[in-house]
Coordinates of C-alpha atoms and ligand atoms in Angstrom, one line a residue:
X1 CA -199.5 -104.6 165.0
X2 CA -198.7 -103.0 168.5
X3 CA -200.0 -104.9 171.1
X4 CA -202.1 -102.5 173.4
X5 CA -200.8 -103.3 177.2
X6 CA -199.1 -102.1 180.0
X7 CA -198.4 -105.1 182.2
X8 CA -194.6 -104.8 182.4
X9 CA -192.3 -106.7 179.8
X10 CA -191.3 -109.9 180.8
X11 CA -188.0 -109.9 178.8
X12 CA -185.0 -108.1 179.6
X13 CA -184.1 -105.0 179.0
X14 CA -181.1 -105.5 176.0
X15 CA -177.7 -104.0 176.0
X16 CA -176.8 -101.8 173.4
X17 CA -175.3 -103.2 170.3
X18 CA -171.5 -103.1 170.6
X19 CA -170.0 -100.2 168.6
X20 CA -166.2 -98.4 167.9
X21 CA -167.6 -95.6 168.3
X22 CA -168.5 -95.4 171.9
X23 CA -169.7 -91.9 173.4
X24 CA -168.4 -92.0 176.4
X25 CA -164.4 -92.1 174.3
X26 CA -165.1 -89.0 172.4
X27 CA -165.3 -85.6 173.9
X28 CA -167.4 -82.9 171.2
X29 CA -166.8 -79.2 170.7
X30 CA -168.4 -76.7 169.5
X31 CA -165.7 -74.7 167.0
X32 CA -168.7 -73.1 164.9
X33 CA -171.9 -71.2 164.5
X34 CA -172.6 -70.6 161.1
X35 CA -174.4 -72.8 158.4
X36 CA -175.4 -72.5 155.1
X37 CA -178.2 -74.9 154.8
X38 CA -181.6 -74.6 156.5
X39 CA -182.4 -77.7 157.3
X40 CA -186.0 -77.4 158.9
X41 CA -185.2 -79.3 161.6
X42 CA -182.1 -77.8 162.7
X43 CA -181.8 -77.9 166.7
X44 CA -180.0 -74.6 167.2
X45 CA -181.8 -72.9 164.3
X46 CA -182.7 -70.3 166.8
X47 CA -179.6 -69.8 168.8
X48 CA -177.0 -70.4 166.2
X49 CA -176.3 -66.9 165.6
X50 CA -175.9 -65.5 169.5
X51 CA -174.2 -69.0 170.7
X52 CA -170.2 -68.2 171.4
X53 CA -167.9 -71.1 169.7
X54 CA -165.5 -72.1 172.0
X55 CA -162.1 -70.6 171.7
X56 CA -158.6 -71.6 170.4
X57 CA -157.4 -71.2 174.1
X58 CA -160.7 -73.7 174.5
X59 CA -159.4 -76.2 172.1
X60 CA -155.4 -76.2 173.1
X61 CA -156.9 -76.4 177.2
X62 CA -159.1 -79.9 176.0
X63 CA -156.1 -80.7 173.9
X64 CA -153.5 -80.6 177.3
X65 CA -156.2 -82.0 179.4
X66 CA -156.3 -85.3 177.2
X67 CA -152.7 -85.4 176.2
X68 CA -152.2 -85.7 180.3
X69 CA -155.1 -87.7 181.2
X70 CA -155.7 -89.4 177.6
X71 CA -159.2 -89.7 178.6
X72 CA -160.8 -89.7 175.3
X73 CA -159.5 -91.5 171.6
X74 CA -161.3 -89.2 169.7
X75 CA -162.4 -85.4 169.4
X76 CA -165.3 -84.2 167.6
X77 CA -165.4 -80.9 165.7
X78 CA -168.7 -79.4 165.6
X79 CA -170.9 -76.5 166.4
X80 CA -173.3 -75.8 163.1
X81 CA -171.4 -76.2 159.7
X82 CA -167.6 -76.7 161.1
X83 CA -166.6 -77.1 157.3
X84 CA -166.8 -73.5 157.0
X85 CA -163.7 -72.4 159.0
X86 CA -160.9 -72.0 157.0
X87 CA -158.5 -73.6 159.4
X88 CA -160.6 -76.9 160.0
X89 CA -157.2 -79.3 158.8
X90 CA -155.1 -76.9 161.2
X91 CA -157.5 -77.8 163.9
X92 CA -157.4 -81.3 163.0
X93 CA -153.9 -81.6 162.9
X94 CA -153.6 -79.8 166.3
X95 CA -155.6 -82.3 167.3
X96 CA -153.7 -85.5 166.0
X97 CA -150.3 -83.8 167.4
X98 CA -151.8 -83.9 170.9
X99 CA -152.5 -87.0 170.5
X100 CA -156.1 -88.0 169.7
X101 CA -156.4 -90.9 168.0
X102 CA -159.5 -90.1 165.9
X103 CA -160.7 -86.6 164.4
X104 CA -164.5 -86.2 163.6
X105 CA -166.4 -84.1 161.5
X106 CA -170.0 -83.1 162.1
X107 CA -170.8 -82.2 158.7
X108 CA -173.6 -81.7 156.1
X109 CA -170.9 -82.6 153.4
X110 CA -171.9 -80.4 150.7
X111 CA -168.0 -79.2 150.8
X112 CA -166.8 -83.1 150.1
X113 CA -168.0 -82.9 147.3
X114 CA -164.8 -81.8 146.1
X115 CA -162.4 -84.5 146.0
X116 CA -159.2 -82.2 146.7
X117 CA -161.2 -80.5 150.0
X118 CA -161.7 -84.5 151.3
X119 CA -158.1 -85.1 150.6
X120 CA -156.9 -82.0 152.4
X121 CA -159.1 -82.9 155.2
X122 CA -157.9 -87.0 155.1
X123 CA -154.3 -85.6 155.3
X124 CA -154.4 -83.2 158.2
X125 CA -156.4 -86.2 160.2
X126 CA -160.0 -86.2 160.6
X127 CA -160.4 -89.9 159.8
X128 CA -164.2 -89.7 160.9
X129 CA -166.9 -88.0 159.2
X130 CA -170.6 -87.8 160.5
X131 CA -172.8 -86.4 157.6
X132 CA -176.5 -85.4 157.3
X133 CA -178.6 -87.2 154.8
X134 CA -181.8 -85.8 155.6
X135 CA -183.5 -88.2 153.0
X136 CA -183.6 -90.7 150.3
X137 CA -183.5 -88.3 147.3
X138 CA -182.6 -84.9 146.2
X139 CA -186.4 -83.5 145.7
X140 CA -187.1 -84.3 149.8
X141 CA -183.5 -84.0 150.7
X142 CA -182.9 -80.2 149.4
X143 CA -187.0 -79.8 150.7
X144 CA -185.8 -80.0 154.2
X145 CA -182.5 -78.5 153.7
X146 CA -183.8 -75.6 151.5
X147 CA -180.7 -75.2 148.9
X148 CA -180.7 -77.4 145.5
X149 CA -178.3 -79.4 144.9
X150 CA -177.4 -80.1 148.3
X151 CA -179.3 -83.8 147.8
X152 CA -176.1 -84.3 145.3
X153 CA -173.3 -83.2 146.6
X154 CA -173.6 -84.3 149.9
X155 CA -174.0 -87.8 148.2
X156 CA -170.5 -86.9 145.7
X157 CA -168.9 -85.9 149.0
X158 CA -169.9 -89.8 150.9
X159 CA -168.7 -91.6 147.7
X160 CA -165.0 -89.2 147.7
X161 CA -164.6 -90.2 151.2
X162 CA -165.2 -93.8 150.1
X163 CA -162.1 -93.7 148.3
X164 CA -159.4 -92.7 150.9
X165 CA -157.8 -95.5 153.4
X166 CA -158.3 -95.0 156.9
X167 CA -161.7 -93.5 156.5
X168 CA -164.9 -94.5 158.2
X169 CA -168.2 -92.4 157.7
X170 CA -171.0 -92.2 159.9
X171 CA -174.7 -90.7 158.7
X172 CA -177.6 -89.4 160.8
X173 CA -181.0 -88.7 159.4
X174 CA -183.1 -86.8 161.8
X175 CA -186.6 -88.5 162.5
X176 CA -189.3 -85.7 161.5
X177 CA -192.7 -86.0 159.7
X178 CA -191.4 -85.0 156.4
X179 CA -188.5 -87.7 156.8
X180 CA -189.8 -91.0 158.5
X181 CA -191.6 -92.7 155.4
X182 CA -187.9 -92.7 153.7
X183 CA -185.9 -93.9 156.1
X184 CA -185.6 -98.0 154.9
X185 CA -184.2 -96.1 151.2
X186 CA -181.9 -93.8 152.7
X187 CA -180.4 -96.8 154.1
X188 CA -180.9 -98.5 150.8
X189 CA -179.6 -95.8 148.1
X190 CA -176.4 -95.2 150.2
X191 CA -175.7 -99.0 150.4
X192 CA -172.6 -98.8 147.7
X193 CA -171.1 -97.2 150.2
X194 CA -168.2 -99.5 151.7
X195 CA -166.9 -97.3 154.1
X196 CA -170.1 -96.3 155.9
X197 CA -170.0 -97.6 159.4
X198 CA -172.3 -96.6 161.2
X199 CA -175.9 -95.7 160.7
X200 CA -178.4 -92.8 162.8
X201 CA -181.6 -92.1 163.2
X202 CA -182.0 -89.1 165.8
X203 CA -185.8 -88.7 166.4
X204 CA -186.7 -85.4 166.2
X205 CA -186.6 -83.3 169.2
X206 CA -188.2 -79.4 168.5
X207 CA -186.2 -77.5 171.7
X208 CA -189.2 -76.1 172.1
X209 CA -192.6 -77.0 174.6
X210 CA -194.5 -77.0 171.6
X211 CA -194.2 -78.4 168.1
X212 CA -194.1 -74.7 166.3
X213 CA -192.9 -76.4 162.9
X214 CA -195.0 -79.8 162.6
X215 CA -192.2 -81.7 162.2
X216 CA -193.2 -84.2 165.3
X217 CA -194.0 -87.7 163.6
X218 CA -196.1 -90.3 166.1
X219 CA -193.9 -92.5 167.4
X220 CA -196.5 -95.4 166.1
X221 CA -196.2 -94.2 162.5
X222 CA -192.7 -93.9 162.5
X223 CA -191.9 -97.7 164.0
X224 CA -192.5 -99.4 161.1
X225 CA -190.3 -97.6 159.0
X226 CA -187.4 -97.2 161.6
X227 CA -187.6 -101.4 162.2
X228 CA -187.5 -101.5 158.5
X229 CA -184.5 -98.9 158.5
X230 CA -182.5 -100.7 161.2
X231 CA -182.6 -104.7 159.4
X232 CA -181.7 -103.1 156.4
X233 CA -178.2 -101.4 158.0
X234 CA -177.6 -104.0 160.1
X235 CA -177.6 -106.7 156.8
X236 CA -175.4 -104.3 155.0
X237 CA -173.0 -104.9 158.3
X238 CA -173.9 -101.1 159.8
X239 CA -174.1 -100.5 163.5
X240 CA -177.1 -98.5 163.9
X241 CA -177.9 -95.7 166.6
X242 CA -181.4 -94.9 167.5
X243 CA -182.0 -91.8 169.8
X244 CA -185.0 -90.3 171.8
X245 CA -187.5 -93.4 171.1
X246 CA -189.2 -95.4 173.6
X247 CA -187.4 -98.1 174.1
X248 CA -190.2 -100.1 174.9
X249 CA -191.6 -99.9 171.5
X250 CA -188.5 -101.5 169.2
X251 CA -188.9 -105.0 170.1
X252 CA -186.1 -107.1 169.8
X253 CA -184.7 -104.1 168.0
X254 CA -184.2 -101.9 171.5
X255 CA -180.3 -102.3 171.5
X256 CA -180.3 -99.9 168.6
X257 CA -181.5 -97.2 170.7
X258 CA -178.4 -95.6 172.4
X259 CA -179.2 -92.1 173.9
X260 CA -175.6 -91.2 175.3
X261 CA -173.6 -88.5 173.8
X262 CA -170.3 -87.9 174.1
X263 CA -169.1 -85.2 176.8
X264 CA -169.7 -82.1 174.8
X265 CA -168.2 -78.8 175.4
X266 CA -170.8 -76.1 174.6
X267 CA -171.2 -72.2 175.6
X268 CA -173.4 -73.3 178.8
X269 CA -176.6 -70.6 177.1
X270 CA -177.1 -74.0 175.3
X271 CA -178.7 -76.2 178.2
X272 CA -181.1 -73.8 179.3
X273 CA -182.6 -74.1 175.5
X274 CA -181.7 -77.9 175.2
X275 CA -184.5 -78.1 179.0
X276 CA -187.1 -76.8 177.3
X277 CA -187.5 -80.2 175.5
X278 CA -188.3 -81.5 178.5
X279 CA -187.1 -85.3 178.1
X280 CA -188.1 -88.5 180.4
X281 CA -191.9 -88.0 180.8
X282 CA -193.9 -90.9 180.7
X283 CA -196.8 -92.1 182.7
X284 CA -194.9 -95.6 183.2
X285 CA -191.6 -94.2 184.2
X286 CA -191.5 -94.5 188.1
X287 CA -191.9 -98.5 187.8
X288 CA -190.2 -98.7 184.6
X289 CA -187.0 -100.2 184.7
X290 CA -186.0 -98.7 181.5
X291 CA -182.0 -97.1 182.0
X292 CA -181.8 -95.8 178.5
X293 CA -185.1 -94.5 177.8
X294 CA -185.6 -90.8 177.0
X295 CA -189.3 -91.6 177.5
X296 CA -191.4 -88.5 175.8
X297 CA -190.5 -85.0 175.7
X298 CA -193.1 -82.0 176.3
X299 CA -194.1 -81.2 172.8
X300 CA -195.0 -84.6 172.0
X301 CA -197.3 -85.4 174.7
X302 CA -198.7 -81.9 174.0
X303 CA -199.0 -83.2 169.9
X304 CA -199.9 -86.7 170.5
X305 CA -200.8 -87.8 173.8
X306 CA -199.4 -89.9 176.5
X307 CA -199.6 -93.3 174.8
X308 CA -200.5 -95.1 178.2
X309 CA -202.0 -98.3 176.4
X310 CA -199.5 -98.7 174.2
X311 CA -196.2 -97.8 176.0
X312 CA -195.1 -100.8 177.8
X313 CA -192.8 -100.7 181.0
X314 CA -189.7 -102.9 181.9
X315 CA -190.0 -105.1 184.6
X316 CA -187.4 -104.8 187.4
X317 CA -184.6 -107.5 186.6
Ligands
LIG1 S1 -189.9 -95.2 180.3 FE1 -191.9 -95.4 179.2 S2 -191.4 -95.1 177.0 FE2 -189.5 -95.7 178.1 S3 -189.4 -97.9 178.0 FE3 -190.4 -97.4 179.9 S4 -192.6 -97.5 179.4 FE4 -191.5 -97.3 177.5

């Protein structure tokens, strides 16, 4: 039951739970537009096809930069569906040769699914791999992202990774209203996994004012079923990553919710698209000490309202 207040909280704001996988060691770029899901929530659904990936000269300038400053351990390859370009293990192994310590994947992993593609992968060095499951099972799962069979072989492709050394796997499932009742069994039905590290839940965000698609879930709806999703990962021995929720709202779960993102390097027509969400609104946030909090974006208040009884501020420490 959610208390209905707004005096301030009198406990402390909580650090984030400690993870490897730090944002601020990773530097992202985006290698790739193209995709061949359709997954309803997709952020970039809209811009995908006039963003500009970066370029090779891109990639080796962020390679020499970090080989002379090593300011980052890892490098993350992303952009829509980076699985696509051919030369993803010559990228990788670029990468490794400059010295990065970890490669990443941002992947829907349909093309795991073959064991020989995870292998070739493993080999030229991407020892990280961030998949999509967008649900607990393949009727919801393929809903979302609108091809059959993708429920399966995204799964096929987590288990391959399971079997190579050196591997860790990562999985988001984005927050939306067709998602949130599922999230305790996603965590549940990919708990054979042993090399799954690290668990995320990325509330929907519609880069949009309004909510065009109905995807928006109440934040009050969802919180039972994200709690429920965060004690089961964390018993399996996940870390867990919550972004754009209120903080207030998780309890003595708030160190889940981690809303840094490693430095990303984007053609800059992104941001004015990413603004439109309009982030860090809320009617408590001029006294709320809050440092993490997102608050609520534009097309949620618009949706649901401000939540001014039930959203509680930090106190100053
Ligand atoms: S800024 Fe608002 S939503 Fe965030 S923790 Fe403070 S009161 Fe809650």
């Amino acid at each position: 039951m959610l208390e209905s207040v707004t005096k301030p909280l009198k406990f402390s704001r909580r650090k984030p739970a400690p993870t490897r996988f730090a944002a601020a060691d990773y530097v992202e770029l985006t290698m790739h537009f193209q995709c061949n899901l359709r997954c309803e929530h997709c952020m970039i659904e809209d811009s995908m096809h006039w963003l500009r990936p970066e370029s090779m000269d891109r990639f080796r300038e962020v390679l020499a930069q970090n080989a002379a400053e090593m300011r980052w351990k890892g490098i993350i390859l992303t952009g829509s569906e980076v699985t696509l370009r051919k030369d993803l293990p010559e990228l990788a192994r670029m990468a490794r040769a400059s010295g990065f310590e970890h490669v990443r994947i941002q992947t829907h992993g349909m093309k795991l699914a073959s064991e020989d593609y995870c292998r070739e992968l493993v080999e030229a060095g991407i020892d990280e791999y961030f998949v999509s499951v967008t649900a607990a099972d393949a009727a919801t799962h393929d809903a979302i992202t609108a091809v059959p069979g993708a429920f399966e072989r995204t799964l096929r492709g987590l288990e391959n990774l399971d079997g190579f050394d050196g591997v860790s796997t990562l999985t988001n499932t984005v927050v939306t209203e067709r998602s949130y009742r599922q999230l305790p069994e996603v965590v549940s039905r990919l708990g054979h996994l042993q090399r799954l590290a690290q668990m995320d839940f990325w509330n929907f965000w519609p880069m949009n004012e309004t909510d065009a698609k109905g995807l928006i879930a109440s934040h009050l709806d969802v919180l039972p079923y994200l709690r429920e999703a965060i004690v089961r990962a964390r018993a399996l021995g996940r870390t867990v990553e919550v972004k754009n929720f209120p903080e207030c709202l998780l309890g003595e779960d708030r160190d889940a919710l981690q809303n840094e993102q490693p430095k990303l390097v984007i053609d800059p027509e992104f941001w004015p698209e990413f603004m439109r969400n309009g982030f860090h609104q809320c009617v408590h946030r001029s006294y709320c000490s809050a440092s993490r909090c997102l608050g609520l974006n534009t097309a949620y208040v618009r949706k649901f309202g401000w939540h001014a009884d039930v959203l509680v501020p930090f106190a100053a420490e």
